Short mmCIF file of C-alpha atoms in Angstrom, two decimals:
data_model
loop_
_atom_site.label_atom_id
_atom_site.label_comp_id
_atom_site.label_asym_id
_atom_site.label_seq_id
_atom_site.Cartn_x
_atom_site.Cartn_y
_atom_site.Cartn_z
CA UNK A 1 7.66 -11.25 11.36
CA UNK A 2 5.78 -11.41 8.17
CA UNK A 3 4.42 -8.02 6.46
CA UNK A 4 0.73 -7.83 5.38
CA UNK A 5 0.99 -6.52 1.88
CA UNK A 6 -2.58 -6.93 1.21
CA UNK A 7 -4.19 -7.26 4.57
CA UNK A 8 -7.17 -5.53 5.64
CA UNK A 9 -14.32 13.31 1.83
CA UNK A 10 -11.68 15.17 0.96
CA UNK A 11 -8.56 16.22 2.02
CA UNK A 12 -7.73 19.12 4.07
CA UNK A 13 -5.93 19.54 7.28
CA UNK A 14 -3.27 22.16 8.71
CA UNK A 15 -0.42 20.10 7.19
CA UNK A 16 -0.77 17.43 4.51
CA UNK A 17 2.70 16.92 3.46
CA UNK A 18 3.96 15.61 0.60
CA UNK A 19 1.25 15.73 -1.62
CA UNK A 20 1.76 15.05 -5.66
CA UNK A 21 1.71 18.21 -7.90
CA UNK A 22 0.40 16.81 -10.83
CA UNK A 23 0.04 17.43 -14.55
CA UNK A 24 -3.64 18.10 -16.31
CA UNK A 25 -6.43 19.30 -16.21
CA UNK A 26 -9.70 19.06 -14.27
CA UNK A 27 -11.07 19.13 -10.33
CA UNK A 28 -11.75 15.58 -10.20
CA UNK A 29 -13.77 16.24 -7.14
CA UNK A 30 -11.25 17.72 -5.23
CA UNK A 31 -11.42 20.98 -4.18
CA UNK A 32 -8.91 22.84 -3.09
CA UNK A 33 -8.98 24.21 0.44
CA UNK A 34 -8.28 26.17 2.82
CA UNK A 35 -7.30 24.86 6.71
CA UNK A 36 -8.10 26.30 9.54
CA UNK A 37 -4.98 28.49 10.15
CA UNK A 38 -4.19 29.50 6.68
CA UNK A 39 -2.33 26.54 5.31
CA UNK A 40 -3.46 24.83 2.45
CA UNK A 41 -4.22 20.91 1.20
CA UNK A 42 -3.74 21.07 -3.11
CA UNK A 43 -5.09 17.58 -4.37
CA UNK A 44 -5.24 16.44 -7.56
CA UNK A 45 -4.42 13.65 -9.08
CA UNK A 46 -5.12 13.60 -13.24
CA UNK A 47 -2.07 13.31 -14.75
CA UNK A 48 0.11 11.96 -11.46
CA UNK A 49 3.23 10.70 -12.44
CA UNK A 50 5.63 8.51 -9.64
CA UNK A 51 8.74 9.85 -8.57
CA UNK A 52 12.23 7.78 -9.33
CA UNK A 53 12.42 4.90 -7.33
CA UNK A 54 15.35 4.21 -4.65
CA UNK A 55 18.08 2.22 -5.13
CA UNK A 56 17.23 -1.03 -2.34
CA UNK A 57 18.07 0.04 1.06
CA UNK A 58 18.50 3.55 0.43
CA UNK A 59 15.55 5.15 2.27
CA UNK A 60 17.84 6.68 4.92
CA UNK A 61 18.71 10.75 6.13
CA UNK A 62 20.83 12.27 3.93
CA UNK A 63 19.90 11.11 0.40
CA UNK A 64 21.48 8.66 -2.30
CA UNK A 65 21.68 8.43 -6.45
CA UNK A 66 18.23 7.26 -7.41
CA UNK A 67 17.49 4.75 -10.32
CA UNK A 68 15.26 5.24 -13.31
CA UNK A 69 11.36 5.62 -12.37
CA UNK A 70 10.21 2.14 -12.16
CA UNK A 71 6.18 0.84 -12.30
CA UNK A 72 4.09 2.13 -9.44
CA UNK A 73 2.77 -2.06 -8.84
CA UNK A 74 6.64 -2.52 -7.73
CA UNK A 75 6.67 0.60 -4.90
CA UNK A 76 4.95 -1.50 -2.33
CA UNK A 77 7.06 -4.50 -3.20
CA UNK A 78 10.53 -2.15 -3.12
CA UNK A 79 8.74 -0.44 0.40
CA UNK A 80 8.22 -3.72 1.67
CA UNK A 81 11.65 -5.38 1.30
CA UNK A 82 13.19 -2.17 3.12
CA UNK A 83 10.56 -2.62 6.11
CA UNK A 84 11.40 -6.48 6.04
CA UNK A 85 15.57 -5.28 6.57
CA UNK A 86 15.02 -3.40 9.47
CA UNK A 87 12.13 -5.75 10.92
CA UNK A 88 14.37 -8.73 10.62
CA UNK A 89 17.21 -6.87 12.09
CA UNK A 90 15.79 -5.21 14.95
CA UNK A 91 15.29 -7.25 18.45
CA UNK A 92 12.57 -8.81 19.90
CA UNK A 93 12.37 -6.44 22.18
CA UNK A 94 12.07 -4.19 19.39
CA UNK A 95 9.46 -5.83 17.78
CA UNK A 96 7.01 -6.49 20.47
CA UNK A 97 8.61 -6.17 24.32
CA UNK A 98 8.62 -2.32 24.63
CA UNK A 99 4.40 -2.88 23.33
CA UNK A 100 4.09 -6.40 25.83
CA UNK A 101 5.95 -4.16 28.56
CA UNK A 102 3.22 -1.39 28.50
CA UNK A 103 0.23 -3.89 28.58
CA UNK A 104 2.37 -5.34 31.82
CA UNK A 105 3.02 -1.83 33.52
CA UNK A 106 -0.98 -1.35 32.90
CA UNK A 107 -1.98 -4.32 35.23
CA UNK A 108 0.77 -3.87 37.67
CA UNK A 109 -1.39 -0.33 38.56
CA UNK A 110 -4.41 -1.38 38.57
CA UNK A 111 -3.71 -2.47 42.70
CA UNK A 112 -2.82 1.40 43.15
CA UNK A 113 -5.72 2.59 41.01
CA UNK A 114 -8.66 0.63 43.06
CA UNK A 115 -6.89 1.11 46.33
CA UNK A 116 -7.07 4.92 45.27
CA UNK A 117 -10.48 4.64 45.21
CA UNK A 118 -11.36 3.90 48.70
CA UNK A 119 -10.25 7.24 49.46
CA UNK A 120 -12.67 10.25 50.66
CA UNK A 121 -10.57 12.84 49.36
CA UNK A 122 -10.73 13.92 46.02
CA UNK A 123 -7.27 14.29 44.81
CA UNK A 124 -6.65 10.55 45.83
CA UNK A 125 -10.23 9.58 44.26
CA UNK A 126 -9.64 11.24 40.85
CA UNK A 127 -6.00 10.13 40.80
CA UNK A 128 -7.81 6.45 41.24
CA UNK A 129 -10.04 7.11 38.50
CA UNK A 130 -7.56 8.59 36.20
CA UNK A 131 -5.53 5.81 36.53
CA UNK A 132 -7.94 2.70 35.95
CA UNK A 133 -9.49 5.07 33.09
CA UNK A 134 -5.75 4.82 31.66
CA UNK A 135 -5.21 1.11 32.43
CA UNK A 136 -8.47 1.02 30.86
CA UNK A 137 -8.00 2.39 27.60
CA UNK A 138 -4.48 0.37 27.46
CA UNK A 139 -5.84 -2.65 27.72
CA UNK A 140 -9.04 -2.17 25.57
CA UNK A 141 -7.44 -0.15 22.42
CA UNK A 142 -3.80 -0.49 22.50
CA UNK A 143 -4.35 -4.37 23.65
CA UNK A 144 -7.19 -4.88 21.56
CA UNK A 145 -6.04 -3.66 18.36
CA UNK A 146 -2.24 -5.00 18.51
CA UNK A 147 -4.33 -8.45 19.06
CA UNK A 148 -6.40 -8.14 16.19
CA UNK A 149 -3.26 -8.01 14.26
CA UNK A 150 -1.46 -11.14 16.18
CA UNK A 151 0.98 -8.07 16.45
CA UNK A 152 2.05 -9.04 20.14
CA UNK A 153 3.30 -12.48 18.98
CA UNK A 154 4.86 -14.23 16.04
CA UNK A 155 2.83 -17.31 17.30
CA UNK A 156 -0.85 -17.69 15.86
CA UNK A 157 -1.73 -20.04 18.90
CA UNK A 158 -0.92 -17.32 21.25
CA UNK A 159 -2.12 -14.02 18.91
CA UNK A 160 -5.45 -16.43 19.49
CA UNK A 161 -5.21 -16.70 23.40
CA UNK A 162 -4.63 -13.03 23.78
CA UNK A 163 -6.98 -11.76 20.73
CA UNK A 164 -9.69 -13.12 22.87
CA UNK A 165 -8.55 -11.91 26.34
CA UNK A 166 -7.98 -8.65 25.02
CA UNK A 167 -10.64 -8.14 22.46
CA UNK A 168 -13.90 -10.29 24.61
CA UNK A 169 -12.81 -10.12 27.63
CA UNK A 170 -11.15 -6.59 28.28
CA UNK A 171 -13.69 -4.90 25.39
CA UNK A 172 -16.83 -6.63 25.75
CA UNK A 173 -16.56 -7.20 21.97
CA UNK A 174 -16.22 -10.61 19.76
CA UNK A 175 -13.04 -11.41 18.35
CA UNK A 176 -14.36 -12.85 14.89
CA UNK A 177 -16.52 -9.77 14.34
CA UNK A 178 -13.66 -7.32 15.23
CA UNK A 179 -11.30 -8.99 13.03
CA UNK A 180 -13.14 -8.86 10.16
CA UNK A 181 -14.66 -5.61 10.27
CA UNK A 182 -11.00 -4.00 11.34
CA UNK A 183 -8.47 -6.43 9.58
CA UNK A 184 -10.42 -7.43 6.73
CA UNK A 185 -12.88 -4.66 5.71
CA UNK A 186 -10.82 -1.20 7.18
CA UNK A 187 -7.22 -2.22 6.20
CA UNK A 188 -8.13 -4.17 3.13
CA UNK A 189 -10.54 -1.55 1.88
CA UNK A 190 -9.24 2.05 3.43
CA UNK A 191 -11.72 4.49 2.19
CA UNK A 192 -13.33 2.64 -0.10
CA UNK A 193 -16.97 3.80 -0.37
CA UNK A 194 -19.52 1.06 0.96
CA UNK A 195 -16.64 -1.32 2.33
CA UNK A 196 -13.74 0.46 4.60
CA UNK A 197 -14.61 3.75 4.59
CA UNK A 198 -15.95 4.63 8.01
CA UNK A 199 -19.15 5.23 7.73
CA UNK A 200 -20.06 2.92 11.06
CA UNK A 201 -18.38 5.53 12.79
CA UNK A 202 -20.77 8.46 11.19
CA UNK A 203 -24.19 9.03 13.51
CA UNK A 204 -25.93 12.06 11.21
CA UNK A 205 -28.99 12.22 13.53
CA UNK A 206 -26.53 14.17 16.21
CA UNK A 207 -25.50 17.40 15.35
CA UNK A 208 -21.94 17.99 15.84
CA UNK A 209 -21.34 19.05 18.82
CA UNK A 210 -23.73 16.07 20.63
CA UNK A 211 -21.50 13.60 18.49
CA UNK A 212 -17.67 15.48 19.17
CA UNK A 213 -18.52 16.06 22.79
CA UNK A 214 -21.38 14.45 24.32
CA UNK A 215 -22.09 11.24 22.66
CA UNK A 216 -18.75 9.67 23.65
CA UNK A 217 -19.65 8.84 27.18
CA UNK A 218 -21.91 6.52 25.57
CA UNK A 219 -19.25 4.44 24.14
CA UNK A 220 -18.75 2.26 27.57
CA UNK A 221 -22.77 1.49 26.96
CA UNK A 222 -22.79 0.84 23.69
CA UNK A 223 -19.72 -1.32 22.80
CA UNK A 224 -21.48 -4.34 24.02
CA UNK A 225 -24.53 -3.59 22.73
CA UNK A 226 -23.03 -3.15 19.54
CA UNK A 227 -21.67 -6.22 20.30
CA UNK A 228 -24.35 -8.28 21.40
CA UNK A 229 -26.28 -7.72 17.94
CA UNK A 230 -23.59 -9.04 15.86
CA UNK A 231 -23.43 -12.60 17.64
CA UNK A 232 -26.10 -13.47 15.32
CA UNK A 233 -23.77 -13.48 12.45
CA UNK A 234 -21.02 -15.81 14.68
CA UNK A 235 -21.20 -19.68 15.46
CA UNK A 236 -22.89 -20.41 18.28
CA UNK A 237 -19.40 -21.55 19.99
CA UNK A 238 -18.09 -18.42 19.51
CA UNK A 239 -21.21 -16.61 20.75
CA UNK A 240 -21.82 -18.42 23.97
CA UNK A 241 -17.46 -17.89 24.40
CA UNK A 242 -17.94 -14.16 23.74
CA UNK A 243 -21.08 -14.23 26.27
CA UNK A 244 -19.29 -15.87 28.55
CA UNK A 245 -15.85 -13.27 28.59
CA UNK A 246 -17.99 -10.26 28.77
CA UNK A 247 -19.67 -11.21 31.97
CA UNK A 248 -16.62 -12.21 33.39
CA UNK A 249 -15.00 -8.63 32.25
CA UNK A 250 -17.92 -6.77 34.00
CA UNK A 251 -18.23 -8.80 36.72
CA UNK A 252 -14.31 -8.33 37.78
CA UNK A 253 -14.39 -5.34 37.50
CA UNK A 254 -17.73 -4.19 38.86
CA UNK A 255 -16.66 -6.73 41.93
CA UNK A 256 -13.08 -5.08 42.38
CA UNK A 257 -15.01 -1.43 42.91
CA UNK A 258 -17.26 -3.03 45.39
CA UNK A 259 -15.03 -5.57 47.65
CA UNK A 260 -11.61 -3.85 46.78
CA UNK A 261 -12.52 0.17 46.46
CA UNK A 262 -14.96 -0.04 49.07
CA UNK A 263 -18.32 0.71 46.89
CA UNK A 264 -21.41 0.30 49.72
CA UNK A 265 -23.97 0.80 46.86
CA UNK A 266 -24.74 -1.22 43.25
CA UNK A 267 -25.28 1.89 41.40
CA UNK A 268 -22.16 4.14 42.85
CA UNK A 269 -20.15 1.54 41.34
CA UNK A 270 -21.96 1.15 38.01
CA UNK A 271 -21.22 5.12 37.96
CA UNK A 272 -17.64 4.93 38.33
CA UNK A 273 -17.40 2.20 36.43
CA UNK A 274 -18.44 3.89 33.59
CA UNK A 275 -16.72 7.12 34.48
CA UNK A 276 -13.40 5.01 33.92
CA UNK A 277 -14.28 3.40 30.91
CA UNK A 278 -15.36 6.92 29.42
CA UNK A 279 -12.28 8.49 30.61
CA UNK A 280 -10.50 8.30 27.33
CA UNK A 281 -13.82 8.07 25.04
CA UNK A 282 -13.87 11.66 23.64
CA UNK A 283 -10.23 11.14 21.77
CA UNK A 284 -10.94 7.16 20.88
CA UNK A 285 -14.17 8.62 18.81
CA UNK A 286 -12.12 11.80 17.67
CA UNK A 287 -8.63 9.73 16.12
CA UNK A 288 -11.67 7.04 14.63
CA UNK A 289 -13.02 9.86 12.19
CA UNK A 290 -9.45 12.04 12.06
CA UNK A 291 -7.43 9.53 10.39
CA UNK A 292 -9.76 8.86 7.57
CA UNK A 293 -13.35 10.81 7.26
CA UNK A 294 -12.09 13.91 5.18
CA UNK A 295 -9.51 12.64 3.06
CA UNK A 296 -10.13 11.15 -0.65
CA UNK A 297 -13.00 8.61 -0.82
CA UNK A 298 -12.95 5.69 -3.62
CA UNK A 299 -15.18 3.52 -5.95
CA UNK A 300 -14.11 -0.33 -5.35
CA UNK A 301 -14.21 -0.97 -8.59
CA UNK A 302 -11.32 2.00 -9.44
CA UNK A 303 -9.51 1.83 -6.53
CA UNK A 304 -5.87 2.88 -6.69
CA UNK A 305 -2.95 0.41 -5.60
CA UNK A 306 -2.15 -0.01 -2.24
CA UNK A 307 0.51 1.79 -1.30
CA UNK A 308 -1.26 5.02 -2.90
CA UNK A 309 -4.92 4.12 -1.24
CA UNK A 310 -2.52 4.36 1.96
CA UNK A 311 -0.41 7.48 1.49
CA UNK A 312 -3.72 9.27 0.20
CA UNK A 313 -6.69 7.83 3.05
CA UNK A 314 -4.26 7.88 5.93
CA UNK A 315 -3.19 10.61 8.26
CA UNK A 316 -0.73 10.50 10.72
CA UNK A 317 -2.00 12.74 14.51
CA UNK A 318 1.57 14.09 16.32
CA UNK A 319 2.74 12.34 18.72
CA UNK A 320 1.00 12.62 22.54
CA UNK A 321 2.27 10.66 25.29
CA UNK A 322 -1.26 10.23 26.97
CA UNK A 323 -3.00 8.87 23.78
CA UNK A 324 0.86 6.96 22.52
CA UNK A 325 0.58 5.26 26.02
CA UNK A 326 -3.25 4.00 25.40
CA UNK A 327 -3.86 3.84 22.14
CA UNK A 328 -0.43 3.04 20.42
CA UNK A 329 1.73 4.32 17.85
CA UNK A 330 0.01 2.82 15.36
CA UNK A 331 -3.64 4.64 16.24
CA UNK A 332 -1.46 8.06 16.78
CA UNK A 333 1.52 9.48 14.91
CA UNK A 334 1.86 6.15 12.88
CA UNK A 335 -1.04 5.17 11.23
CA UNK A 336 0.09 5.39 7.98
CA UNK A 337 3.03 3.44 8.71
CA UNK A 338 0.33 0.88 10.54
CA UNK A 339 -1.96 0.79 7.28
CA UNK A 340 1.07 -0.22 5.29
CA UNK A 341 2.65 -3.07 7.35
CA UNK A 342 -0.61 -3.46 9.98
CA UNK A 343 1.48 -6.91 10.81
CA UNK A 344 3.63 -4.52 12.67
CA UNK A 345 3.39 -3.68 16.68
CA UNK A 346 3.61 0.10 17.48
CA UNK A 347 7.00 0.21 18.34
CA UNK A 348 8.27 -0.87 15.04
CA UNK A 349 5.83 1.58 13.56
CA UNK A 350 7.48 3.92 15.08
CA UNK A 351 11.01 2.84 14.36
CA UNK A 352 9.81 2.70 10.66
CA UNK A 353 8.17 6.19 10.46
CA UNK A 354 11.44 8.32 8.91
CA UNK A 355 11.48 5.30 6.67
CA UNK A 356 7.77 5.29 5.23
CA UNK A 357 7.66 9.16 5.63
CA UNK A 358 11.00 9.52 3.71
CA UNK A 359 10.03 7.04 0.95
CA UNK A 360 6.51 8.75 0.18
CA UNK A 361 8.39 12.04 -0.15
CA UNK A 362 10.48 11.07 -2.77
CA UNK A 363 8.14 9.19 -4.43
CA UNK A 364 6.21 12.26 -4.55
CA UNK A 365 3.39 10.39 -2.83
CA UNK A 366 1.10 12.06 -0.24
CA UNK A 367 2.61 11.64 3.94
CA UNK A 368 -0.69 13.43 5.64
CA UNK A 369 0.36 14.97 8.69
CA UNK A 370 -2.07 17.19 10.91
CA UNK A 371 -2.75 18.24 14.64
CA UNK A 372 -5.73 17.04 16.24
CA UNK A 373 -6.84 20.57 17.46
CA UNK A 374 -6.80 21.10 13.49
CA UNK A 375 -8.89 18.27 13.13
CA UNK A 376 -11.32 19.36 15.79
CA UNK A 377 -11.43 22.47 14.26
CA UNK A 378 -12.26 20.82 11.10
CA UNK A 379 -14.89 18.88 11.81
CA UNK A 380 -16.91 21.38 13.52
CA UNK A 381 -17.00 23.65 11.03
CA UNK A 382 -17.94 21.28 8.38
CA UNK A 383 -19.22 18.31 10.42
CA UNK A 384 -22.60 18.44 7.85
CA UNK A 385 -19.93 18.02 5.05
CA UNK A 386 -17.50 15.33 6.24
CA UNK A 387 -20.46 13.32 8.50
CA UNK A 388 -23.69 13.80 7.12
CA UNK A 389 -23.72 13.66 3.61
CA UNK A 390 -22.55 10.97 1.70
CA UNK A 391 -18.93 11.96 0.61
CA UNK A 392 -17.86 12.10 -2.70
CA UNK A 393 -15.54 9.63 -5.27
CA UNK A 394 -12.37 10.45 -6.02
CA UNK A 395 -11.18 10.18 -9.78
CA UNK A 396 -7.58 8.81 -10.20
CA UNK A 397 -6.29 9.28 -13.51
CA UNK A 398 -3.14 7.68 -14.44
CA UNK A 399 -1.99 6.28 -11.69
CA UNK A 400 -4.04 2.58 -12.07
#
């Protein structure tokens, strides 16, 4: 498979490992602070000088002799070649059938979900719900977003086929519009201010505890609203295609609750319906503004190189096998790996981690690494901060 090198505030958290101590002078915007906990995130970044580079291939436990520090444009290209090794040698199971065998375990239970459902008990009934909410969130996020990246097959005919059945028809979303705001804009501009750095995810009219813990029941509602708008900017082919998926998507599903689960009313099953689809809403909202909204914000016209607009905008959430099962690797305890090689499916972000993690250490580059309870915690105490107010620019010195 071929790696994306190019491919589409402040920091604090409980852990942010691996962050540069640097030479100089100066704030440069970033303070530093103190995490919830006691731990603390030091960023600065006049004066930051790269580590030595590896010797090729040697990115593995234990160590090795390391060369003379080489230019910080050939990291990404000495990063990539190592990913491209183990990519090449892994199996295609490897590289997408563990990923294709979760989408498939997700719609062998959705039978046992909806047949759950026509139970009068509760502990069958919630067990249903659970379930499809699960199922759900599989096929919508995890689905959805290796899609988006033709990440579930090396063929662009098929990455087509199921970028559309996953993205339009399972998320009630256009594929055009979701490629280009996610692929393009987000991964080829990762906290850059104005382009990829979040802010469509920011709603400052709610205060923060509406927004962490309220307002993501809405998300069911308005995804396809959302949606709807931005046909405008779409040919009309694609429109009336994306029209046409999203009805179907409802429809199935609103007619599985009623002829299959046993629904005797319209609006009982419009209820569950979105009951399932908001099962999983709170932490798809909550990873959204983790991962980015709170680290080091840039100007696009002094944005840093790649590989160091990754290691210092990305965080990394430990690993959870609810949200690994429905989101993915890649949205979880890899997403720096993910905004490095997004080309990759979220087992082979995974299989890459102590790779990427390892390199960025030695390099003496940042590897941001926090809990989400840390997170939470973060956000509500300076939600104003981080979600209201525009953030601020970080200045990188030496390192252009």
């Amino acid at each position: 498979m071929p790696l994306e090198d190019g491919d589409p505030v402040w920091p604090r958290g409980r852990q942010v490992s691996g962050l540069p101590r640097l030479r100089g002078m100066g704030d440069l915007s970033l303070r530093d602070t103190t995490a919830p906990g006691g731990s603390r995130t030091d960023m600065m970044v006049e004066g930051w000088e790269p580590g030595p580079a590896l010797i090729d291939g040697d990115v593995t436990p234990g160590g090795a002799p390391q060369q003379a520090r080489q230019p910080e444009e050939a990291l990404m290209t000495e990063l990539s070649e190592v990913v491209q090794k183990v990519v090449k040698s892994s199996s295609w199971w490897e590289r997408h059938g563990v990923d294709i065998s979760i989408l498939v375990c997700s719609f062998l239970l959705l039978p046992a979900g909806f047949l759950c459902l026509r139970s009068a008990q509760a502990i069958p009934f919630l067990a249903g719900v659970f379930t499809l909410g699960v199922v759900h969130h599989t096929l919508t996020v995890k689905g959805s977003h290796l899609a988006s990246h033709n990440a579930l097959t090396e063929s662009k005919s098929w990455g087509k086929v199921w970028a559309v059945f996953f993205i339009e028809l399972c998320s009630a979303f256009t594929v055009e519009q979701a490629t280009y705001n996610h692929v393009k804009i987000h991964h080829g501009y990762t906290n850059i201010i104005g382009l990829g750095d979040s802010s469509t995810w920011k709603l400052p009219f709610l205060n923060r505890y509406v927004y962490l813990f309220i307002a993501p029941l809405a998300v069911p509602i308005l995804t396809p609203l959302v949606a709807l708008g931005l046909l405008r900017h779409v040919e009309w082919k694609a429109a009336l295609r994306t029209l046409c998926c999203m009805f179907l998507g409802f429809y199935c599903h609103y007619w599985l609750l009623r002829h299959v689960s046993g629904f005797q009313s319209p609006w009982s099953a419009l209820l569950c319906m979105l009951l399932i689809r908001s099962l999983l809403a709170h932490p798809y909202i909550h990873v959204n503004i983790f991962q980015h909204i709170g680290l080091p914000m840039f100007a696009a016209t002094r944005k840093p190189k790649r590989i160091h607009l990754m290691s210092l905008g990305v965080l990394n959430l430990p690993r959870n096998a609810l949200l690994d099962w429905s989101f993915g690797h890649s949205l979880i305890s890899c997403h720096v790996e993910h905004h490095l090689f997004p080309s990759l499916s979220d087992n082979m972000c995974l299989k890459i981690k102590p790779i990427i993690s390892q390199y960025l250490k030695q390099k003496k580059l940042p590897y941001n690494e926090d809990t989400y309870s840390s997170r939470l915690w973060l956000f509500l105490q300076r939600y104003e901060e981080l979600m209201v107010h525009a953030p601020p620019i970080t200045e990188l010195v030496g390192i252009q």
